[in-house]
Amino acid sequence: MTMTKKNVCLTGLAIPVMVAALLLLTGSRNVEANDQASAVNTAVNTAVNTAVKIDNFVFGPQTLTVPVGTTVTWTNSDDIPHTAVSTDGVFKSKVMDTDEKFSYTFSKAGTYSYYCTIHPKMTGKIVVQ
Ligand SMILES: [Cu+2]
């Protein structure tokens, strides 16, 4: 279980790098490994909600509880830009335009408060346990 979670979070970070590497060094073994990791990732994501949707100036759900090792993805479904920035500086998204996403993997238990730097009254919380 620990191994699986670790693989998932590494994969989340590594996918863009791997895709770029694959474009340069096309190797069938790497493609296969990447497909398997994606399948695991999908399975985990359907088991636990790991998504925060930004809509109408609200982070939803406002408090999201996830297990340690989870990659949380914020999606801006609003038609104006938003950010998701940790109050303690743990994570910081770039400005997300409509339909843009930001992901962060929580490897330590705790409560992570965050807000939108453009609209500081927009706040949310990720509880990692
Ligand atoms: Cu905002």
JSON list of C-alpha atoms and ligand atoms in Angstrom, two decimals:
[
{"chain": "A", "resi": 1, "resn": "MET", "atom": "CA", "xyz": [0.00, 0.00, 0.00]},
{"chain": "A", "resi": 2, "resn": "THR", "atom": "CA", "xyz": [2.78, 2.42, 0.91]},
{"chain": "A", "resi": 3, "resn": "MET", "atom": "CA", "xyz": [4.65, 1.49, -2.24]},
{"chain": "A", "resi": 4, "resn": "THR", "atom": "CA", "xyz": [1.57, 2.05, -4.38]},
{"chain": "A", "resi": 5, "resn": "LYS", "atom": "CA", "xyz": [0.95, 5.50, -2.95]},
{"chain": "A", "resi": 6, "resn": "LYS", "atom": "CA", "xyz": [4.57, 6.44, -3.37]},
{"chain": "A", "resi": 7, "resn": "ASN", "atom": "CA", "xyz": [4.51, 5.33, -6.97]},
{"chain": "A", "resi": 8, "resn": "VAL", "atom": "CA", "xyz": [1.39, 7.32, -7.63]},
{"chain": "A", "resi": 9, "resn": "CYS", "atom": "CA", "xyz": [2.78, 10.57, -6.30]},
{"chain": "A", "resi": 10, "resn": "LEU", "atom": "CA", "xyz": [6.06, 10.11, -8.10]},
{"chain": "A", "resi": 11, "resn": "THR", "atom": "CA", "xyz": [4.15, 9.38, -11.27]},
{"chain": "A", "resi": 12, "resn": "GLY", "atom": "CA", "xyz": [2.10, 12.51, -10.89]},
{"chain": "A", "resi": 13, "resn": "LEU", "atom": "CA", "xyz": [5.21, 14.60, -10.81]},
{"chain": "A", "resi": 14, "resn": "ALA", "atom": "CA", "xyz": [7.09, 12.55, -13.34]},
{"chain": "A", "resi": 15, "resn": "ILE", "atom": "CA", "xyz": [4.51, 12.25, -16.10]},
{"chain": "A", "resi": 16, "resn": "PRO", "atom": "CA", "xyz": [5.29, 15.55, -17.85]},
{"chain": "A", "resi": 17, "resn": "VAL", "atom": "CA", "xyz": [9.00, 14.77, -17.61]},
{"chain": "A", "resi": 18, "resn": "MET", "atom": "CA", "xyz": [8.48, 11.21, -18.83]},
{"chain": "A", "resi": 19, "resn": "VAL", "atom": "CA", "xyz": [6.35, 12.33, -21.73]},
{"chain": "A", "resi": 20, "resn": "ALA", "atom": "CA", "xyz": [9.01, 14.80, -22.76]},
{"chain": "A", "resi": 21, "resn": "ALA", "atom": "CA", "xyz": [11.69, 12.12, -22.39]},
{"chain": "A", "resi": 22, "resn": "LEU", "atom": "CA", "xyz": [9.64, 9.63, -24.40]},
{"chain": "A", "resi": 23, "resn": "LEU", "atom": "CA", "xyz": [9.33, 12.09, -27.24]},
{"chain": "A", "resi": 24, "resn": "LEU", "atom": "CA", "xyz": [13.11, 12.24, -27.34]},
{"chain": "A", "resi": 25, "resn": "LEU", "atom": "CA", "xyz": [14.00, 8.63, -26.54]},
{"chain": "A", "resi": 26, "resn": "THR", "atom": "CA", "xyz": [11.16, 6.49, -27.80]},
{"chain": "A", "resi": 27, "resn": "GLY", "atom": "CA", "xyz": [11.42, 3.21, -25.92]},
{"chain": "A", "resi": 28, "resn": "SER", "atom": "CA", "xyz": [8.59, 0.66, -25.74]},
{"chain": "A", "resi": 29, "resn": "ARG", "atom": "CA", "xyz": [9.52, -0.40, -22.18]},
{"chain": "A", "resi": 30, "resn": "ASN", "atom": "CA", "xyz": [9.03, 3.12, -20.90]},
{"chain": "A", "resi": 31, "resn": "VAL", "atom": "CA", "xyz": [5.70, 3.46, -22.66]},
{"chain": "A", "resi": 32, "resn": "GLU", "atom": "CA", "xyz": [4.47, 0.28, -21.02]},
{"chain": "A", "resi": 33, "resn": "ALA", "atom": "CA", "xyz": [5.57, 1.38, -17.53]},
{"chain": "A", "resi": 34, "resn": "ASN", "atom": "CA", "xyz": [3.89, 4.72, -18.00]},
{"chain": "A", "resi": 35, "resn": "ASP", "atom": "CA", "xyz": [0.60, 3.10, -19.03]},
{"chain": "A", "resi": 36, "resn": "GLN", "atom": "CA", "xyz": [0.60, 0.86, -15.98]},
{"chain": "A", "resi": 37, "resn": "ALA", "atom": "CA", "xyz": [1.28, 3.79, -13.66]},
{"chain": "A", "resi": 38, "resn": "SER", "atom": "CA", "xyz": [-1.58, 5.72, -15.21]},
{"chain": "A", "resi": 39, "resn": "ALA", "atom": "CA", "xyz": [-3.95, 2.85, -14.58]},
{"chain": "A", "resi": 40, "resn": "VAL", "atom": "CA", "xyz": [-2.96, 2.75, -10.90]},
{"chain": "A", "resi": 41, "resn": "ASN", "atom": "CA", "xyz": [-3.37, 6.51, -10.67]},
{"chain": "A", "resi": 42, "resn": "THR", "atom": "CA", "xyz": [-6.89, 6.31, -12.10]},
{"chain": "A", "resi": 43, "resn": "ALA", "atom": "CA", "xyz": [-7.87, 3.57, -9.66]},
{"chain": "A", "resi": 44, "resn": "VAL", "atom": "CA", "xyz": [-6.69, 5.61, -6.67]},
{"chain": "A", "resi": 45, "resn": "ASN", "atom": "CA", "xyz": [-8.43, 8.74, -7.87]},
{"chain": "A", "resi": 46, "resn": "THR", "atom": "CA", "xyz": [-11.78, 7.01, -8.20]},
{"chain": "A", "resi": 47, "resn": "ALA", "atom": "CA", "xyz": [-11.47, 5.57, -4.67]},
{"chain": "A", "resi": 48, "resn": "VAL", "atom": "CA", "xyz": [-10.92, 8.93, -2.93]},
{"chain": "A", "resi": 49, "resn": "ASN", "atom": "CA", "xyz": [-12.00, 12.36, -4.02]},
{"chain": "A", "resi": 50, "resn": "THR", "atom": "CA", "xyz": [-8.80, 14.23, -4.73]},
{"chain": "A", "resi": 51, "resn": "ALA", "atom": "CA", "xyz": [-10.27, 17.09, -6.72]},
{"chain": "A", "resi": 52, "resn": "VAL", "atom": "CA", "xyz": [-11.04, 20.66, -5.75]},
{"chain": "A", "resi": 53, "resn": "LYS", "atom": "CA", "xyz": [-13.17, 22.54, -8.21]},
{"chain": "A", "resi": 54, "resn": "ILE", "atom": "CA", "xyz": [-13.08, 26.32, -8.24]},
{"chain": "A", "resi": 55, "resn": "ASP", "atom": "CA", "xyz": [-16.44, 27.70, -9.27]},
{"chain": "A", "resi": 56, "resn": "ASN", "atom": "CA", "xyz": [-18.14, 31.04, -8.65]},
{"chain": "A", "resi": 57, "resn": "PHE", "atom": "CA", "xyz": [-15.36, 32.24, -6.28]},
{"chain": "A", "resi": 58, "resn": "VAL", "atom": "CA", "xyz": [-15.63, 29.10, -4.13]},
{"chain": "A", "resi": 59, "resn": "PHE", "atom": "CA", "xyz": [-13.24, 26.19, -3.57]},
{"chain": "A", "resi": 60, "resn": "GLY", "atom": "CA", "xyz": [-15.33, 23.04, -3.52]},
{"chain": "A", "resi": 61, "resn": "PRO", "atom": "CA", "xyz": [-15.27, 21.12, -1.32]},
{"chain": "A", "resi": 62, "resn": "GLN", "atom": "CA", "xyz": [-14.08, 23.83, 1.03]},
{"chain": "A", "resi": 63, "resn": "THR", "atom": "CA", "xyz": [-12.47, 21.19, 3.24]},
{"chain": "A", "resi": 64, "resn": "LEU", "atom": "CA", "xyz": [-11.09, 18.12, 1.50]},
{"chain": "A", "resi": 65, "resn": "THR", "atom": "CA", "xyz": [-9.81, 15.20, 3.59]},
{"chain": "A", "resi": 66, "resn": "VAL", "atom": "CA", "xyz": [-7.32, 12.85, 1.94]},
{"chain": "A", "resi": 67, "resn": "PRO", "atom": "CA", "xyz": [-4.81, 10.18, 2.98]},
{"chain": "A", "resi": 68, "resn": "VAL", "atom": "CA", "xyz": [-1.08, 10.96, 3.17]},
{"chain": "A", "resi": 69, "resn": "GLY", "atom": "CA", "xyz": [0.52, 10.66, -0.26]},
{"chain": "A", "resi": 70, "resn": "THR", "atom": "CA", "xyz": [-2.50, 11.95, -2.16]},
{"chain": "A", "resi": 71, "resn": "THR", "atom": "CA", "xyz": [-2.12, 14.24, -5.13]},
{"chain": "A", "resi": 72, "resn": "VAL", "atom": "CA", "xyz": [-4.84, 16.88, -4.99]},
{"chain": "A", "resi": 73, "resn": "THR", "atom": "CA", "xyz": [-5.79, 18.62, -8.22]},
{"chain": "A", "resi": 74, "resn": "TRP", "atom": "CA", "xyz": [-7.44, 22.02, -8.32]},
{"chain": "A", "resi": 75, "resn": "THR", "atom": "CA", "xyz": [-9.37, 22.89, -11.47]},
{"chain": "A", "resi": 76, "resn": "ASN", "atom": "CA", "xyz": [-10.53, 26.40, -12.23]},
{"chain": "A", "resi": 77, "resn": "SER", "atom": "CA", "xyz": [-14.06, 26.06, -13.60]},
{"chain": "A", "resi": 78, "resn": "ASP", "atom": "CA", "xyz": [-14.67, 29.78, -13.21]},
{"chain": "A", "resi": 79, "resn": "ASP", "atom": "CA", "xyz": [-14.44, 32.22, -16.08]},
{"chain": "A", "resi": 80, "resn": "ILE", "atom": "CA", "xyz": [-11.95, 34.39, -14.22]},
{"chain": "A", "resi": 81, "resn": "PRO", "atom": "CA", "xyz": [-8.42, 33.54, -13.02]},
{"chain": "A", "resi": 82, "resn": "HIS", "atom": "CA", "xyz": [-7.72, 32.14, -9.55]},
{"chain": "A", "resi": 83, "resn": "THR", "atom": "CA", "xyz": [-4.81, 30.73, -7.58]},
{"chain": "A", "resi": 84, "resn": "ALA", "atom": "CA", "xyz": [-4.52, 28.17, -4.76]},
{"chain": "A", "resi": 85, "resn": "VAL", "atom": "CA", "xyz": [-1.74, 29.22, -2.39]},
{"chain": "A", "resi": 86, "resn": "SER", "atom": "CA", "xyz": [-0.94, 27.63, 0.95]},
{"chain": "A", "resi": 87, "resn": "THR", "atom": "CA", "xyz": [-1.12, 30.04, 3.91]},
{"chain": "A", "resi": 88, "resn": "ASP", "atom": "CA", "xyz": [2.11, 28.49, 5.22]},
{"chain": "A", "resi": 89, "resn": "GLY", "atom": "CA", "xyz": [3.89, 28.55, 1.87]},
{"chain": "A", "resi": 90, "resn": "VAL", "atom": "CA", "xyz": [3.69, 24.77, 1.43]},
{"chain": "A", "resi": 91, "resn": "PHE", "atom": "CA", "xyz": [2.34, 24.99, -2.11]},
{"chain": "A", "resi": 92, "resn": "LYS", "atom": "CA", "xyz": [1.64, 27.78, -4.57]},
{"chain": "A", "resi": 93, "resn": "SER", "atom": "CA", "xyz": [-0.17, 27.49, -7.86]},
{"chain": "A", "resi": 94, "resn": "LYS", "atom": "CA", "xyz": [0.40, 29.75, -10.78]},
{"chain": "A", "resi": 95, "resn": "VAL", "atom": "CA", "xyz": [-2.56, 31.83, -11.92]},
{"chain": "A", "resi": 96, "resn": "MET", "atom": "CA", "xyz": [-5.08, 29.34, -13.32]},
{"chain": "A", "resi": 97, "resn": "ASP", "atom": "CA", "xyz": [-7.19, 30.52, -16.18]},
{"chain": "A", "resi": 98, "resn": "THR", "atom": "CA", "xyz": [-10.46, 28.82, -17.07]},
{"chain": "A", "resi": 99, "resn": "ASP", "atom": "CA", "xyz": [-10.10, 25.01, -17.09]},
{"chain": "A", "resi": 100, "resn": "GLU", "atom": "CA", "xyz": [-6.47, 25.14, -16.01]},
{"chain": "A", "resi": 101, "resn": "LYS", "atom": "CA", "xyz": [-5.31, 22.78, -13.26]},
{"chain": "A", "resi": 102, "resn": "PHE", "atom": "CA", "xyz": [-2.80, 22.70, -10.43]},
{"chain": "A", "resi": 103, "resn": "SER", "atom": "CA", "xyz": [-1.72, 19.56, -8.57]},
{"chain": "A", "resi": 104, "resn": "TYR", "atom": "CA", "xyz": [0.17, 19.08, -5.33]},
{"chain": "A", "resi": 105, "resn": "THR", "atom": "CA", "xyz": [1.11, 15.85, -3.56]},
{"chain": "A", "resi": 106, "resn": "PHE", "atom": "CA", "xyz": [0.69, 15.89, 0.23]},
{"chain": "A", "resi": 107, "resn": "SER", "atom": "CA", "xyz": [3.36, 13.66, 1.75]},
{"chain": "A", "resi": 108, "resn": "LYS", "atom": "CA", "xyz": [2.86, 14.76, 5.39]},
{"chain": "A", "resi": 109, "resn": "ALA", "atom": "CA", "xyz": [-0.20, 14.65, 7.60]},
{"chain": "A", "resi": 110, "resn": "GLY", "atom": "CA", "xyz": [-1.62, 17.97, 8.68]},
{"chain": "A", "resi": 111, "resn": "THR", "atom": "CA", "xyz": [-4.15, 20.66, 7.93]},
{"chain": "A", "resi": 112, "resn": "TYR", "atom": "CA", "xyz": [-3.22, 22.88, 5.04]},
{"chain": "A", "resi": 113, "resn": "SER", "atom": "CA", "xyz": [-5.13, 26.16, 4.74]},
{"chain": "A", "resi": 114, "resn": "TYR", "atom": "CA", "xyz": [-4.97, 27.94, 1.42]},
{"chain": "A", "resi": 115, "resn": "TYR", "atom": "CA", "xyz": [-6.48, 30.90, -0.37]},
{"chain": "A", "resi": 116, "resn": "CYS", "atom": "CA", "xyz": [-6.67, 32.63, -3.71]},
{"chain": "A", "resi": 117, "resn": "THR", "atom": "CA", "xyz": [-4.11, 35.44, -3.85]},
{"chain": "A", "resi": 118, "resn": "ILE", "atom": "CA", "xyz": [-6.25, 37.36, -6.35]},
{"chain": "A", "resi": 119, "resn": "HIS", "atom": "CA", "xyz": [-9.36, 37.09, -4.15]},
{"chain": "A", "resi": 120, "resn": "PRO", "atom": "CA", "xyz": [-8.06, 36.58, -0.58]},
{"chain": "A", "resi": 121, "resn": "LYS", "atom": "CA", "xyz": [-11.54, 35.97, 0.78]},
{"chain": "A", "resi": 122, "resn": "MET", "atom": "CA", "xyz": [-11.59, 32.69, -1.14]},
{"chain": "A", "resi": 123, "resn": "THR", "atom": "CA", "xyz": [-10.25, 30.11, 1.29]},
{"chain": "A", "resi": 124, "resn": "GLY", "atom": "CA", "xyz": [-10.11, 26.34, 1.58]},
{"chain": "A", "resi": 125, "resn": "LYS", "atom": "CA", "xyz": [-8.50, 23.59, 3.57]},
{"chain": "A", "resi": 126, "resn": "ILE", "atom": "CA", "xyz": [-6.88, 20.26, 2.81]},
{"chain": "A", "resi": 127, "resn": "VAL", "atom": "CA", "xyz": [-6.80, 17.83, 5.73]},
{"chain": "A", "resi": 128, "resn": "VAL", "atom": "CA", "xyz": [-4.16, 15.14, 5.23]},
{"chain": "A", "resi": 129, "resn": "GLN", "atom": "CA", "xyz": [-4.32, 12.15, 7.55]},
{"chain": "B", "resi": 1, "resn": "CU", "atom": "CU", "xyz": [-9.66, 33.91, -7.09]}
]
